[in-house]
Each structure stands twice: as structure tokens, then as C-alpha cells.
Short mmCIF file of C-alpha atoms in Angstrom, two decimals:
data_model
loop_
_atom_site.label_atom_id
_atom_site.label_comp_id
_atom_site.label_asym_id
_atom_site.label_seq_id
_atom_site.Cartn_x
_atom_site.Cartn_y
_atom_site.Cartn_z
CA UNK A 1 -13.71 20.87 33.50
CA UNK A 2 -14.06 18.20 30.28
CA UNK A 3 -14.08 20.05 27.28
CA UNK A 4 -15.31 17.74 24.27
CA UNK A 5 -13.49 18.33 21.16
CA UNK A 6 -15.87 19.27 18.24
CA UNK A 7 -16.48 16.68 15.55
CA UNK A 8 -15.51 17.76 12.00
CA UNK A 9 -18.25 17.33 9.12
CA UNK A 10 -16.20 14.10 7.89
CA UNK A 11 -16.27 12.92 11.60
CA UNK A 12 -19.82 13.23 11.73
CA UNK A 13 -20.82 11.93 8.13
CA UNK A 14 -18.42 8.31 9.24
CA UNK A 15 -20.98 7.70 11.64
CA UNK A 16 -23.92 8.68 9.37
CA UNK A 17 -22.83 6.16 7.01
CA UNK A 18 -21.93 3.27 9.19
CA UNK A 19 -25.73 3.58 10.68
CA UNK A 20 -27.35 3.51 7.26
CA UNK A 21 -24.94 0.79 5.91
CA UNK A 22 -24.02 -1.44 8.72
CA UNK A 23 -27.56 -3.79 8.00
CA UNK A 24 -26.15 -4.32 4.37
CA UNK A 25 -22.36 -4.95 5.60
CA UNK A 26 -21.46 -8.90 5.53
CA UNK A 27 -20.71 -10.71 9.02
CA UNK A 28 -23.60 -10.78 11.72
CA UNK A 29 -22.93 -11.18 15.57
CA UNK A 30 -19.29 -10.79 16.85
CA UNK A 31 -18.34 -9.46 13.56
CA UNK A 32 -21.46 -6.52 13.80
CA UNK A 33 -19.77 -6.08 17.09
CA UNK A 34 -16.48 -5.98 15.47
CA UNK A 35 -17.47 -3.08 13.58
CA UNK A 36 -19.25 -1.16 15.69
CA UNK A 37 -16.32 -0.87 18.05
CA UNK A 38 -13.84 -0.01 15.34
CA UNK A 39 -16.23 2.68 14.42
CA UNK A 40 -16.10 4.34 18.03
CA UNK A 41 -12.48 4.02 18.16
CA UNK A 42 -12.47 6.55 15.29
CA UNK A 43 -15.00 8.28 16.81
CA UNK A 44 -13.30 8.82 20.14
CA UNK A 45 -9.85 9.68 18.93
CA UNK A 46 -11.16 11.63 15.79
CA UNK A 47 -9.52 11.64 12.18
CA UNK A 48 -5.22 12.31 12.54
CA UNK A 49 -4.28 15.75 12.85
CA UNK A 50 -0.91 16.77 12.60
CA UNK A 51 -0.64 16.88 16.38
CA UNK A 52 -0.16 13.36 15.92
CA UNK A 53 3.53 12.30 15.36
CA UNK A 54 3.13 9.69 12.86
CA UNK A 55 0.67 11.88 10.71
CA UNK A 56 2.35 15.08 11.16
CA UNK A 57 3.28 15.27 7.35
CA UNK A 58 -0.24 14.15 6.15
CA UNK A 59 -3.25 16.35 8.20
CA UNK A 60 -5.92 13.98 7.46
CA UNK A 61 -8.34 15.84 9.81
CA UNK A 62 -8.11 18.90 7.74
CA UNK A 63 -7.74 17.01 4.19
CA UNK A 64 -10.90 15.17 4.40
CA UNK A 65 -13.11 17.85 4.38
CA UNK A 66 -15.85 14.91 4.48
CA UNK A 67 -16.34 11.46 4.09
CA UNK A 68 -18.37 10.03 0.86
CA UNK A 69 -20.71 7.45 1.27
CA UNK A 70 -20.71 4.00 0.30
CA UNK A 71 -19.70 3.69 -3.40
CA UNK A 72 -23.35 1.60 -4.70
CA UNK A 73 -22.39 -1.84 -6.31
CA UNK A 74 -23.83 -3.84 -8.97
CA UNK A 75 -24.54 -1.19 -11.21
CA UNK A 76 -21.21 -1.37 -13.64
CA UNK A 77 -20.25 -3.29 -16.11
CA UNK A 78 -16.40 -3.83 -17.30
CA UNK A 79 -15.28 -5.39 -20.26
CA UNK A 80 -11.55 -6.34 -20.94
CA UNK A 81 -11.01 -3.00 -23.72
CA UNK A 82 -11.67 -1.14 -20.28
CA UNK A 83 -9.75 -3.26 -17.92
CA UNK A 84 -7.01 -3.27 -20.33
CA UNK A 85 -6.82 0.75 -20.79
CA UNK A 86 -7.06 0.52 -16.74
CA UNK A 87 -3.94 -1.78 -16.13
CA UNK A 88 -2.08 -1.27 -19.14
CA UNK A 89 -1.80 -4.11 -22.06
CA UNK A 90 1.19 -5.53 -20.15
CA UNK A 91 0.02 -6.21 -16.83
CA UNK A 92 -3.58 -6.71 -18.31
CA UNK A 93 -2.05 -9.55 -20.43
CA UNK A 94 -0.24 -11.20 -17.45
CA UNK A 95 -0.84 -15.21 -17.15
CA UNK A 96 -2.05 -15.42 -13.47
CA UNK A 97 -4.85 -15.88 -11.26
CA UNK A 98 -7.32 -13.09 -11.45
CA UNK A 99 -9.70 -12.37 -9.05
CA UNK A 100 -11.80 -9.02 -9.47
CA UNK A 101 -13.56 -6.21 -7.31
CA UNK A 102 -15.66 -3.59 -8.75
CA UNK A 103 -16.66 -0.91 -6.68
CA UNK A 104 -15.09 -3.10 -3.61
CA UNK A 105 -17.27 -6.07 -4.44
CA UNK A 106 -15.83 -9.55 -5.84
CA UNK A 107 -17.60 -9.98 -9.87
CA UNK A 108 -14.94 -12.56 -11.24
CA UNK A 109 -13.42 -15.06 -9.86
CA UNK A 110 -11.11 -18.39 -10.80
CA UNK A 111 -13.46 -21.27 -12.22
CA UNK A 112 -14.86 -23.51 -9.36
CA UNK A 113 -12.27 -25.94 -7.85
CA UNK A 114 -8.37 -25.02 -7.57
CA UNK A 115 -7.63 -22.88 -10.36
CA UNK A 116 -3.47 -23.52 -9.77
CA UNK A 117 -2.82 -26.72 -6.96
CA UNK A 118 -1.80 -25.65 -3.33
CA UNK A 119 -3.87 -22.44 -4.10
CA UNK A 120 -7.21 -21.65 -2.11
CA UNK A 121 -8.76 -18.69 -2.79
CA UNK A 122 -12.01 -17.26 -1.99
CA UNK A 123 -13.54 -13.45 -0.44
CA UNK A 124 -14.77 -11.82 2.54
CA UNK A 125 -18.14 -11.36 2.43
CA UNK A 126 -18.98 -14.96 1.24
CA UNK A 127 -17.07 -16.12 4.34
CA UNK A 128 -16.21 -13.21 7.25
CA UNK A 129 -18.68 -15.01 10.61
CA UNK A 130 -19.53 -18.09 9.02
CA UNK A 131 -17.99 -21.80 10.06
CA UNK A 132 -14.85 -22.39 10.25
CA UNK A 133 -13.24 -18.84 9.75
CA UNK A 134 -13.48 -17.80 13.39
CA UNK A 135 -9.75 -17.14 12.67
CA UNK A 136 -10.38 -13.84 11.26
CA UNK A 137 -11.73 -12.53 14.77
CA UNK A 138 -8.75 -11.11 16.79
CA UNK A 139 -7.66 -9.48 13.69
CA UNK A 140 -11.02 -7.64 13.13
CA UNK A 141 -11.35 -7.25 17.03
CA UNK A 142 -8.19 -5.06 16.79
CA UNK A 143 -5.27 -3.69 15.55
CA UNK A 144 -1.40 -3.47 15.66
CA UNK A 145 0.02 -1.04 18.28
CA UNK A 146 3.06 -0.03 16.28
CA UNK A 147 1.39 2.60 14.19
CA UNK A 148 -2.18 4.36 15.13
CA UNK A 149 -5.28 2.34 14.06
CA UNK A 150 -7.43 4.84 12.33
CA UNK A 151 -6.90 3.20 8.94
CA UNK A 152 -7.17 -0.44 10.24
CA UNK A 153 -10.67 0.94 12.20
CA UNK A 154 -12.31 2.57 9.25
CA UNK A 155 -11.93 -0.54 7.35
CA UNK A 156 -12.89 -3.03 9.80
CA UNK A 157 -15.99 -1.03 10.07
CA UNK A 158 -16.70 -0.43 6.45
CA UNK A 159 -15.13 -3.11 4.44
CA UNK A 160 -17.55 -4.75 1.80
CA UNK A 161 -15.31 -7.60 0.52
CA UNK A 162 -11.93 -9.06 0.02
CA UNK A 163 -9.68 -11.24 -0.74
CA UNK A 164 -9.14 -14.81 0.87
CA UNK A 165 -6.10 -16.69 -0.39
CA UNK A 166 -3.94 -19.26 1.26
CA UNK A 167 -0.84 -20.99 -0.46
CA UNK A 168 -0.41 -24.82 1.00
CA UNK A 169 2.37 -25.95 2.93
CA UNK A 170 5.53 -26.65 0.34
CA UNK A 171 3.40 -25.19 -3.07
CA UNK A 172 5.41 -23.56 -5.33
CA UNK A 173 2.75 -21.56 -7.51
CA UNK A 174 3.45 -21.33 -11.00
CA UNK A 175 1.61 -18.08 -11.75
CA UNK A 176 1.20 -14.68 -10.11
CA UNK A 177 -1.99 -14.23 -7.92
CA UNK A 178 -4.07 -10.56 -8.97
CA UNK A 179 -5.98 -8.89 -7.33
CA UNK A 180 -7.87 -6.21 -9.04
CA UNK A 181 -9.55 -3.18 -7.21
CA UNK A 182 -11.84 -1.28 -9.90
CA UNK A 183 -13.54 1.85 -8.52
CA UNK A 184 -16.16 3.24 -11.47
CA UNK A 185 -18.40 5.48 -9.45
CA UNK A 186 -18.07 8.33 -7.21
CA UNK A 187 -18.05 7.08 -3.27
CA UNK A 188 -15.91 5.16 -0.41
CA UNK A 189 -14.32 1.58 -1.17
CA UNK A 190 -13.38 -0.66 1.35
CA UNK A 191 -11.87 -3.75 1.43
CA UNK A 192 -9.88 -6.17 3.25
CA UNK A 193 -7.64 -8.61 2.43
CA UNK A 194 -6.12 -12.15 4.21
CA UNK A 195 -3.17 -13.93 2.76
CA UNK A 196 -1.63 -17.02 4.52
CA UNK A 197 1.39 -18.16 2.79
CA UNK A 198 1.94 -21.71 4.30
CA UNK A 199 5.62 -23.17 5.77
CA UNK A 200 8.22 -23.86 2.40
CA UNK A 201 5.49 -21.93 0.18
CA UNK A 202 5.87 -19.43 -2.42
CA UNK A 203 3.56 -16.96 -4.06
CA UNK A 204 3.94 -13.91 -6.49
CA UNK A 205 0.76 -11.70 -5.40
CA UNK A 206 -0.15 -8.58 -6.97
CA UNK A 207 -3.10 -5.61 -6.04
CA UNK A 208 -3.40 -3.18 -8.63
CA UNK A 209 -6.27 -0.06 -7.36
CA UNK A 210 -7.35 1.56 -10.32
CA UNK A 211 -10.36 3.62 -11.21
CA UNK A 212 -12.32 4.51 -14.24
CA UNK A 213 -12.26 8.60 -14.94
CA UNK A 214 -11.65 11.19 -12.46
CA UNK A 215 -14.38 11.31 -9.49
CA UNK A 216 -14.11 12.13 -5.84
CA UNK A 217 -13.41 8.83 -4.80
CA UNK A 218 -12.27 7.60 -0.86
CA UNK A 219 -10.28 3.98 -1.00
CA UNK A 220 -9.23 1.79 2.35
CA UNK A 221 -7.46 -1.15 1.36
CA UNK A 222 -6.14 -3.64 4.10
CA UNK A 223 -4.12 -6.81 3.08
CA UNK A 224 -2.98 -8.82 5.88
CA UNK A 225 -0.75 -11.38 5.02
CA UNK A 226 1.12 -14.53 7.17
CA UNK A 227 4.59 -15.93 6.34
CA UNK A 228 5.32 -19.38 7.55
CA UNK A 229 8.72 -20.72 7.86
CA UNK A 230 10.87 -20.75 5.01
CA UNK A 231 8.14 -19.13 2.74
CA UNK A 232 8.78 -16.88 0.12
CA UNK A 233 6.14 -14.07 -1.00
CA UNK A 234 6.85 -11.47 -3.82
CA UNK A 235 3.67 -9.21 -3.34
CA UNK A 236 3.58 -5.70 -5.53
CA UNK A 237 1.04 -2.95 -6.14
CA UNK A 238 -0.14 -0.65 -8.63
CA UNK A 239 -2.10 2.50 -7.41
CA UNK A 240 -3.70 4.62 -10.17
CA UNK A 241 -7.30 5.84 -8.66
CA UNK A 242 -7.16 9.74 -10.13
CA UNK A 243 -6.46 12.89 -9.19
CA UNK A 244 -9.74 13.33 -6.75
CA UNK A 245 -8.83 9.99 -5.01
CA UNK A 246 -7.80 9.70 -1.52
CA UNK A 247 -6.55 6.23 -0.39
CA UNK A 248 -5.67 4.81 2.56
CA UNK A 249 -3.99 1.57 2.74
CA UNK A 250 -1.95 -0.53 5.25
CA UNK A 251 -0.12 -3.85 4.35
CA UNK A 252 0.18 -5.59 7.91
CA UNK A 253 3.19 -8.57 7.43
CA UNK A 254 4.59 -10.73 9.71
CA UNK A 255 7.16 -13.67 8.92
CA UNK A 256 8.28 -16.98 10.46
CA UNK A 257 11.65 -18.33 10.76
CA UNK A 258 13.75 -17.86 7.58
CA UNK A 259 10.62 -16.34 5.71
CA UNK A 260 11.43 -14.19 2.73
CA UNK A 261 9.13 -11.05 1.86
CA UNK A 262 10.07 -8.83 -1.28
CA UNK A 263 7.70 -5.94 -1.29
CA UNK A 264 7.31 -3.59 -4.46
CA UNK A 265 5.14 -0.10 -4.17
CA UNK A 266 4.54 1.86 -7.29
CA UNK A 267 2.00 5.06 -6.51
CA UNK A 268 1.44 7.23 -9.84
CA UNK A 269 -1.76 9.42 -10.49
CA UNK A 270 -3.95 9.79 -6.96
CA UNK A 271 -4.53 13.19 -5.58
CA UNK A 272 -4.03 11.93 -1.91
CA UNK A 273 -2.13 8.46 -0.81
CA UNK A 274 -1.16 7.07 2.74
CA UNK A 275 0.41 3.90 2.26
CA UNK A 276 1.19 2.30 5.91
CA UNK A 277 3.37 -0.81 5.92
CA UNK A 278 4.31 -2.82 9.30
CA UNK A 279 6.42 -5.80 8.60
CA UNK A 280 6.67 -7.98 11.97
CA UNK A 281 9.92 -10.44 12.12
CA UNK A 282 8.59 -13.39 14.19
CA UNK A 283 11.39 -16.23 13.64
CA UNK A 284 14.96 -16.00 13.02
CA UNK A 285 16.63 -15.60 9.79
CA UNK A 286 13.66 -13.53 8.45
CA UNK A 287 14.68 -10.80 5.14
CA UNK A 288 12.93 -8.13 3.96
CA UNK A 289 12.98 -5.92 1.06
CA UNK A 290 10.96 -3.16 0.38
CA UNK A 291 11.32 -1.06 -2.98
CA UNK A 292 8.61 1.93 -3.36
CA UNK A 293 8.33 4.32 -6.80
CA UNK A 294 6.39 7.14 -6.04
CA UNK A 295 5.64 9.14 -9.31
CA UNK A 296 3.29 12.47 -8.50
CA UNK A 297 2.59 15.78 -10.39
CA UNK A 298 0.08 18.58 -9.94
CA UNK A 299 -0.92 18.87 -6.24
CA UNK A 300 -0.73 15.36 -5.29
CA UNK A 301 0.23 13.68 -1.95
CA UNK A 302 1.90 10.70 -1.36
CA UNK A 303 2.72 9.78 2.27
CA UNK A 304 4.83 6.22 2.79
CA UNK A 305 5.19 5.10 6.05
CA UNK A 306 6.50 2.38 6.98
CA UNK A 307 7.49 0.50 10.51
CA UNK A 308 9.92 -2.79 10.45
CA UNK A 309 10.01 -4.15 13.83
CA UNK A 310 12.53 -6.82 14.55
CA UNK A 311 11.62 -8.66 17.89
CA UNK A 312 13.81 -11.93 17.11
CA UNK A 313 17.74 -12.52 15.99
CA UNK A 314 19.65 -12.88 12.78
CA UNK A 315 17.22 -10.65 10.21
CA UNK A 316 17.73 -8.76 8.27
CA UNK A 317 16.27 -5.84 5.91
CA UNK A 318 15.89 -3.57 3.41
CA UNK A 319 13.89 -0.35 2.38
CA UNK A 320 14.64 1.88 -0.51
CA UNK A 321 11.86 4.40 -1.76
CA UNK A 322 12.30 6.59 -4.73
CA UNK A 323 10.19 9.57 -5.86
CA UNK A 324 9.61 11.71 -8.40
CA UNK A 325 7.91 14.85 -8.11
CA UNK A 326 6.80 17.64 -10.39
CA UNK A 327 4.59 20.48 -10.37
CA UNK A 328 3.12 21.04 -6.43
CA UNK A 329 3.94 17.55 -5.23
CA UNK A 330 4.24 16.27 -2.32
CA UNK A 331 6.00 13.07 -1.25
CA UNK A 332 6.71 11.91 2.23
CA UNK A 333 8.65 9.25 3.57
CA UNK A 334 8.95 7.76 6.95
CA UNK A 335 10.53 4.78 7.84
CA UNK A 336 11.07 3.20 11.44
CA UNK A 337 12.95 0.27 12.28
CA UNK A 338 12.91 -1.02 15.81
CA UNK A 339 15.56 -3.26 16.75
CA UNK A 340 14.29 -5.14 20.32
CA UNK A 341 16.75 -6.36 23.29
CA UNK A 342 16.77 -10.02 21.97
CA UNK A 343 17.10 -9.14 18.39
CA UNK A 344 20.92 -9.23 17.95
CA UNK A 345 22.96 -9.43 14.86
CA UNK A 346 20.41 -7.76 12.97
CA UNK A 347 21.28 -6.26 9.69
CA UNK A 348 18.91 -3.15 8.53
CA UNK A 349 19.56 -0.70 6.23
CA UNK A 350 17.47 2.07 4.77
CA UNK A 351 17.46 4.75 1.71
CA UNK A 352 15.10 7.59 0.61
CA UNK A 353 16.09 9.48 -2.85
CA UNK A 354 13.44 11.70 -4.41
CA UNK A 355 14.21 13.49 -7.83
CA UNK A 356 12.31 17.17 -7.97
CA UNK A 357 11.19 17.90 -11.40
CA UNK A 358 9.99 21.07 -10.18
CA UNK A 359 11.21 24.07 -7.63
CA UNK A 360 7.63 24.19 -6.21
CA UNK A 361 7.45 20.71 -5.49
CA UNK A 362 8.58 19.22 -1.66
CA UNK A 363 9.90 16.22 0.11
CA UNK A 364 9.89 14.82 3.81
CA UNK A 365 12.34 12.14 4.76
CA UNK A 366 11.94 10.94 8.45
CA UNK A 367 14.04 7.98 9.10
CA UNK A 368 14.67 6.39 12.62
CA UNK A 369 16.48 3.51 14.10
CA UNK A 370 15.38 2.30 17.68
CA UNK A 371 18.07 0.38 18.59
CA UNK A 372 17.80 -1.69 21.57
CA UNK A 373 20.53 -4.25 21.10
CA UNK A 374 24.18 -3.60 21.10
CA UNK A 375 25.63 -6.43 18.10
CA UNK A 376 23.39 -5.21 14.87
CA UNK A 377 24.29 -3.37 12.01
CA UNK A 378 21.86 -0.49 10.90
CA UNK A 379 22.08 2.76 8.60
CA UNK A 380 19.83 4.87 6.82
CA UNK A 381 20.16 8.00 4.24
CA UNK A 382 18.33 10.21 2.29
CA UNK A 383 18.59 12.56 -0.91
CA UNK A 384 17.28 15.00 -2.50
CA UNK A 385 18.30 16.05 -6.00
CA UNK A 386 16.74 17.61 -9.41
CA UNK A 387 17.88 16.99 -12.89
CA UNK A 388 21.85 17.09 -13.69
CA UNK A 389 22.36 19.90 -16.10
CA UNK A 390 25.60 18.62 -16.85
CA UNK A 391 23.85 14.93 -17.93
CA UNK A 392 21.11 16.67 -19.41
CA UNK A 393 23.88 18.91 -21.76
CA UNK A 394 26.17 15.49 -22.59
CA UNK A 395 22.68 14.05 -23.68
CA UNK A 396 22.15 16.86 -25.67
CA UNK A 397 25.43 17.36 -27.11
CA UNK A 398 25.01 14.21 -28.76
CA UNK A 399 21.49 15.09 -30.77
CA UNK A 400 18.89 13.44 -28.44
CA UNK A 401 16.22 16.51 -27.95
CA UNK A 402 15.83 18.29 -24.70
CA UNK A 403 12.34 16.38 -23.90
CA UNK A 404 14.02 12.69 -24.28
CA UNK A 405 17.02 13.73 -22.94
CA UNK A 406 15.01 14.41 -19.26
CA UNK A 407 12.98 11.40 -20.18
CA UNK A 408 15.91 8.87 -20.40
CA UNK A 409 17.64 10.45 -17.15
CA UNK A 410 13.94 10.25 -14.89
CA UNK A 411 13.66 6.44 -16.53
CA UNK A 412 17.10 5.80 -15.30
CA UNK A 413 16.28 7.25 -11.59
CA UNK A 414 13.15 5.13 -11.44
CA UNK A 415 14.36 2.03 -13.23
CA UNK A 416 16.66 0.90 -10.25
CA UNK A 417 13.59 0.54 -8.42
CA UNK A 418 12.00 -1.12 -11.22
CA UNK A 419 14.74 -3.54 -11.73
CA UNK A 420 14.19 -5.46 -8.07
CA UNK A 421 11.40 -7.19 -9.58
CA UNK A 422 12.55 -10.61 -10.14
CA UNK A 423 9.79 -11.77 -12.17
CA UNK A 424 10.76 -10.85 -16.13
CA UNK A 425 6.89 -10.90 -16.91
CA UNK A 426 6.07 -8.74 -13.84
CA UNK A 427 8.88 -6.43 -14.17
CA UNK A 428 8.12 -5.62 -18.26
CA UNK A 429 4.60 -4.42 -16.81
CA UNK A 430 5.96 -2.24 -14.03
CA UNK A 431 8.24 -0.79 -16.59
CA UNK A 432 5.31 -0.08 -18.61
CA UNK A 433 3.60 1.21 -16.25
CA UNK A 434 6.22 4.18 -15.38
CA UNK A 435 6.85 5.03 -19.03
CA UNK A 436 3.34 5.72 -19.25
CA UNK A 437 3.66 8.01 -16.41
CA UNK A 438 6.67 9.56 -17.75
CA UNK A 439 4.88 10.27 -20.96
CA UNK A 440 1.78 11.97 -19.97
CA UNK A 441 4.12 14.24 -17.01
CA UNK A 442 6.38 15.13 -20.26
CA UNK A 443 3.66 15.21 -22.87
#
């Protein structure tokens, strides 16, 4: 006997909303197709449950007690008093190349021609199934096998718009690359990103998810993004979408021979996060680093996982997460590495610290190693540790009030993370961004 699992409400409302918004969804023919088979691989395997390994820490079967519709576009307006308040005068400020989604649709982008040379970029839905971008079709026909596809599936099927952006062969861009995610209405927002960063090239790229108030909001943000050999990419992001907010997101990397990929993660202020990272060595002498900030008070969740597989020789790379949690947090860290057969003298190593402001408050580490070769080097650890009473008394001995006593020692935890930024710029807005945190948590 079959017995056919029952569909949830959010199962059932996914495929309510595809069929009244798949018409209005860019790409016709194999990318309509494209969709609609993403869609049924949701719908066959259901929304994660904690039966499955990889989301046993984050239940999103029970969480997502049902899916919003389509957030509508075209109906908000954002000037740069509100885009400033959203990113913080820092980061707001920065001199780069800004391109803008509102509500998961692009409304600014650079001037017409090459706003920096070596630099193309464009978006999704002015390009996904038309000539000459039939690239884009085995990675919207399917999905990595390393980690399950549901978020990869949902936003194949759903996403709206993007951004395109390829650095040319030996370009050294002189400015960061932005990409700002606005959400200003209540609803789902999906989009999907493509980054090639050519052989010799290197790029500073930033994606900063924000949101204007506090509604029930549902984000999917994909950014796929290519290494070629001996590139360099710096690429950061800034999630802020509210307290209601659920986002899924998964960055999908893979680098060529000698490629360097420095990865920064800073998650502050959403009531529900899954940030999925698979980093893919594909030539020798690849390096990785990976530093995440998780900052998250009330009843939030924040759920980092992360899978480095290393499938060629002489790589090598680094993870450290840090998080900071107060009232009912939750944060959650898992990081894989896979180390293949062929893959020998690899050198990975891997650290998870979290900080508990409060005794209500919890943290999951799950490292693993899959070690397959026999000449690597690999380690991983993890902490767990509140406030030093004896740090917070010398602090206090010395006149500096109880309340900026536990704000310098949290500023200190975080600001190691904060400090692998190599960009000055960059790295003053991050900053910013965390002591903003830290003031409204100790306000």
C-alpha cells in the first residue's frame, strides 16, 4: 500500500501561486519548463522537516506555516533619506556600482554603457531565454547535489529578477559592485543572481537585503558566482529584512586554479534566516575564507550552513562564524568539508564561537570533515561562552558603566570578524553596521 503524505497549507499555497504567477514570470519556453519542474521537485519531496539531516536544526515544514504570495512591484517609491536609514550612512555613502531591486525587481541601474571598464552588468528578467544567454540553462535546469535543492527549486520557479555581472579577463575593478535588495511591502521576493569573475580578474561585490518596517515578508536569494583562474572575488552581505522575515538564501561558488574567494556574512535583525553556502574547488591552488557575524535577539533564527567540497589538490580553506545571541535566540552552525581521493595536501580548518547574552538563548555547532585522502591537514572547533565577569569587573573597576563595559567586550567578540575585511571603506561600514546592532540590543 502507497500512502501519500498530506500537503501542508504552505505546500499547497506554493503551487497556488506559481499557477497564478507563472504567465507574468520572465523567460518563455525551456525556461517556463525550467520552472515548472523546479516547482514539482518541491512538490514531490515537500518543504524540509527535521527528518531531514541537513535541516534537522531549522524545521522549515513546521515554520512556514504558509507561503505569501508574490510581493506586487511597481507600486513604491524610495528616495536616498530612506535608502540611507536602510543601509546605514556608511555603506549608503560607499563609492561603487549600484544596481537596485525593489520588491525583487531591478528600478536603478549604472548609466548606459560600462559604468567602470572590464565591468558588464545587466538583470534577469531583461535577459533569462533570450539570445545569447542559453548559458544560464543547466543551472536553472538543476541544482547542486551536495546540499538538498529546496531553496535552489523555489527560486528557480519564482524568481522575478537579478543580477547579471561579469568582470573581464585581467580587470582589476576600482570600485565595489552593490547590489541592493529592498523589500517595502508585505509578500515573497525572489531573485537570482549570476556572477562570472573572468581568469586574472578581481571584484569587491556586495548584496545588502534590507526591508522597510516590519511585515511578514518571505525572501529567496540565489547568487551564483564563477571564479576563473587566478581571480580574486571579495563578495559580503548585509541581511536586515525584520523581525517577521524569513529568508532563504544559497551562495553557490566554484573556483578555478589558484582562484581566491574571501566571503563575509553579517545576519542582524530577521526573525528566520537559512543561509546555505557551497564553495566548489575546481583547480589547484584554490583558497577560501569564509567569516560569518551572526547578531540575533528576541526569538530569532539564524541557521548557517555551509558545505566546502575540495575535489582537486593543494587548497586550501577557511571558515570562522561568530554569533551573538540574546534573549530566545537561536543560532545554528553547520559546516562540512569534504576532502575527495585526489585532493591531497589540502589544508582546511574550521571555527564556530557564539557569545550568549542570555541563559534562554541556544546554539548548534555541527562540524564534519569527510576525509578521503590520507596527506591533508584539517581541524575544526567550536565554543560556547557568555560574558567574562571577571572582564566585565576590571572594566568596571576602572569607571566605564556597566552598559559600555558589556558593549566594548561584545564589540571586541564581533570585531575579529569584522576586521577580515580588507577593504578600509567596506570594513568602516560593516563596523557600523554592528554598533548599530549593539546599540538598539543594549538600548
Amino acid at each position: 500500500m502507497t500512502v501519500t503524505p498530506m500537503k501542508t497549507k504552505a505546500e499547497q499555497q506554493l503551487a497556488q501561486h506559481f499557477a497564478s504567477a507563472a504567465a507574468a514570470l520572465p523567460g518563455k519556453g525551456w525556461v517556463a519548463d525550467a520552472r515548472r519542474a523546479a516547482l514539482q521537485r518541491v512538490t514531490d519531496a515537500g518543504l524540509p522537516s527535521r527528518r531531514v539531516e541537513e535541516w534537522k536544526y531549522t524545521d522549515l515544514k513546521a515554520r512556514m506555516s504558509e507561503a505569501l504570495a508574490p510581493a506586487p512591484t511597481g507600486k513604491a517609491t524610495l528616495d536616498t533619506a530612506a535608502l540611507t536609514e536602510l543601509l546605514g550612512e556608511p555603506l549608503a555613502a560607499l563609492d561603487c556600482v549600484r544596481l537596485l531591486f525593489v520588491d525583487g525587481v531591478l528600478v536603478d541601474k549604472p548609466a548606459s554603457g560600462t559604468p567602470l571598464a572590464g565591468l558588464a552588468a545587466g538583470n534577469l528578467a531583461d535577459s533569462v531565454g533570450a539570445d545569447g544567454y542559453d548559458w544560464m540553462k543547466p543551472h536553472l535546469e538543476g541544482a547542486s547535489g551536495e546540499l538538498p535543492d529546496t531553496i535552489v527549486s523555489l527560486n528557480t520557479a519564482f524568481a522575478r529578477d537579478g543580477a547579471l555581472i561579469r568582470v573581464h579577463a585581467g580587470t582589476k575593478l576600482g570600485k565595489p559592485i552593490h547590489l541592493v535588495f529592498v523589500a517595502t511591502t508585505p509578500g515573497q521576493v525572489t531573485v537570482r543572481n549570476f556572477i562570472s569573475v573572468d581568469a586574472g580578474a578581481h571584484a569587491t561585490i556586495i548584496e545588502s537585503h534590507v526591508a522597510v518596517g516590519h511585515e511578514p515578508r518571505q525572501g529567496n536569494a540565489v547568487t551564483e558566482i564563477r571564479l576563473g583562474d587566478g581571480a580574486t572575488v571579495h563578495h559580503l552581505k548585509q541581511l536586515d529584512e525584520g523581525t517577521k522575515a524569513q529568508h532563504l538564501a544559497r551562495w553557490d561558488v566554484t573556483l578555478g586554479k589558484d582562484a581566491t574567494y574571501k566571503a563575509f556574512q553579517l545576519t542582524a535583525g530577521t526573525g528566520l534566516v537559512r543561509n546555505e553556502m557551497l564553495v566548489t574547488f575546481g583547480g589547484e591552488g584554490g583558497a577560501f575564507d569564509l567569516a560569518c557575524c551572526t547578531l540575533a535577539h528576541g526569538a530569532e533564527h539564524v541557521d548557517t550552513t555551509l558545505v566546502v567540497d575540495h575535489k582537486v589538490p593543494h587548497c586550501t580553506s577557511r571558515e570562522h562564524y561568530k554569533a551573538v545571541l540574546a534573549g530566545t535566540a537561536r543560532g545554528i552552525f553547520q559546516g562540512k568539508v569534504i576532502v575527495r581521493p585526489d585532493a591531497q595536501k589540502t589544508d582546511g580548518k574550521q571555527m564556530a564561537q557564539a557569545l550568549m547574552l542570555s541563559p534562554d538563548a541556544e546554539f548548534d555547532s555541527k562540524p564534519e570533515l569527510e576525509i578521503y585522502a590520507d596527506d591533508v591537514v584539517c581541524g575544526h572547533g567550536s565554543t560556547v561562552a557568555e560574558i567574562d565577569d571577571d572582564l566585565l569587573f576590571y572594566c568596571r573597576s576602572r569607571g566605564i558603566p556597566a552598559r559600555v563595559a558589556r558593549a566594548l567586550l561584545i564589540e571586541s567578540f564581533i570585531g575579529e570578524i569584522v576586521d577580515k575585511i580588507d577593504d578600509e571603506a567596506v570594513r568602516a561600514a560593516f563596523g557600523a553596521l554592528t554598533a548599530r546592532w549593539l546599540g538598539d540590543e543594549l538600548a
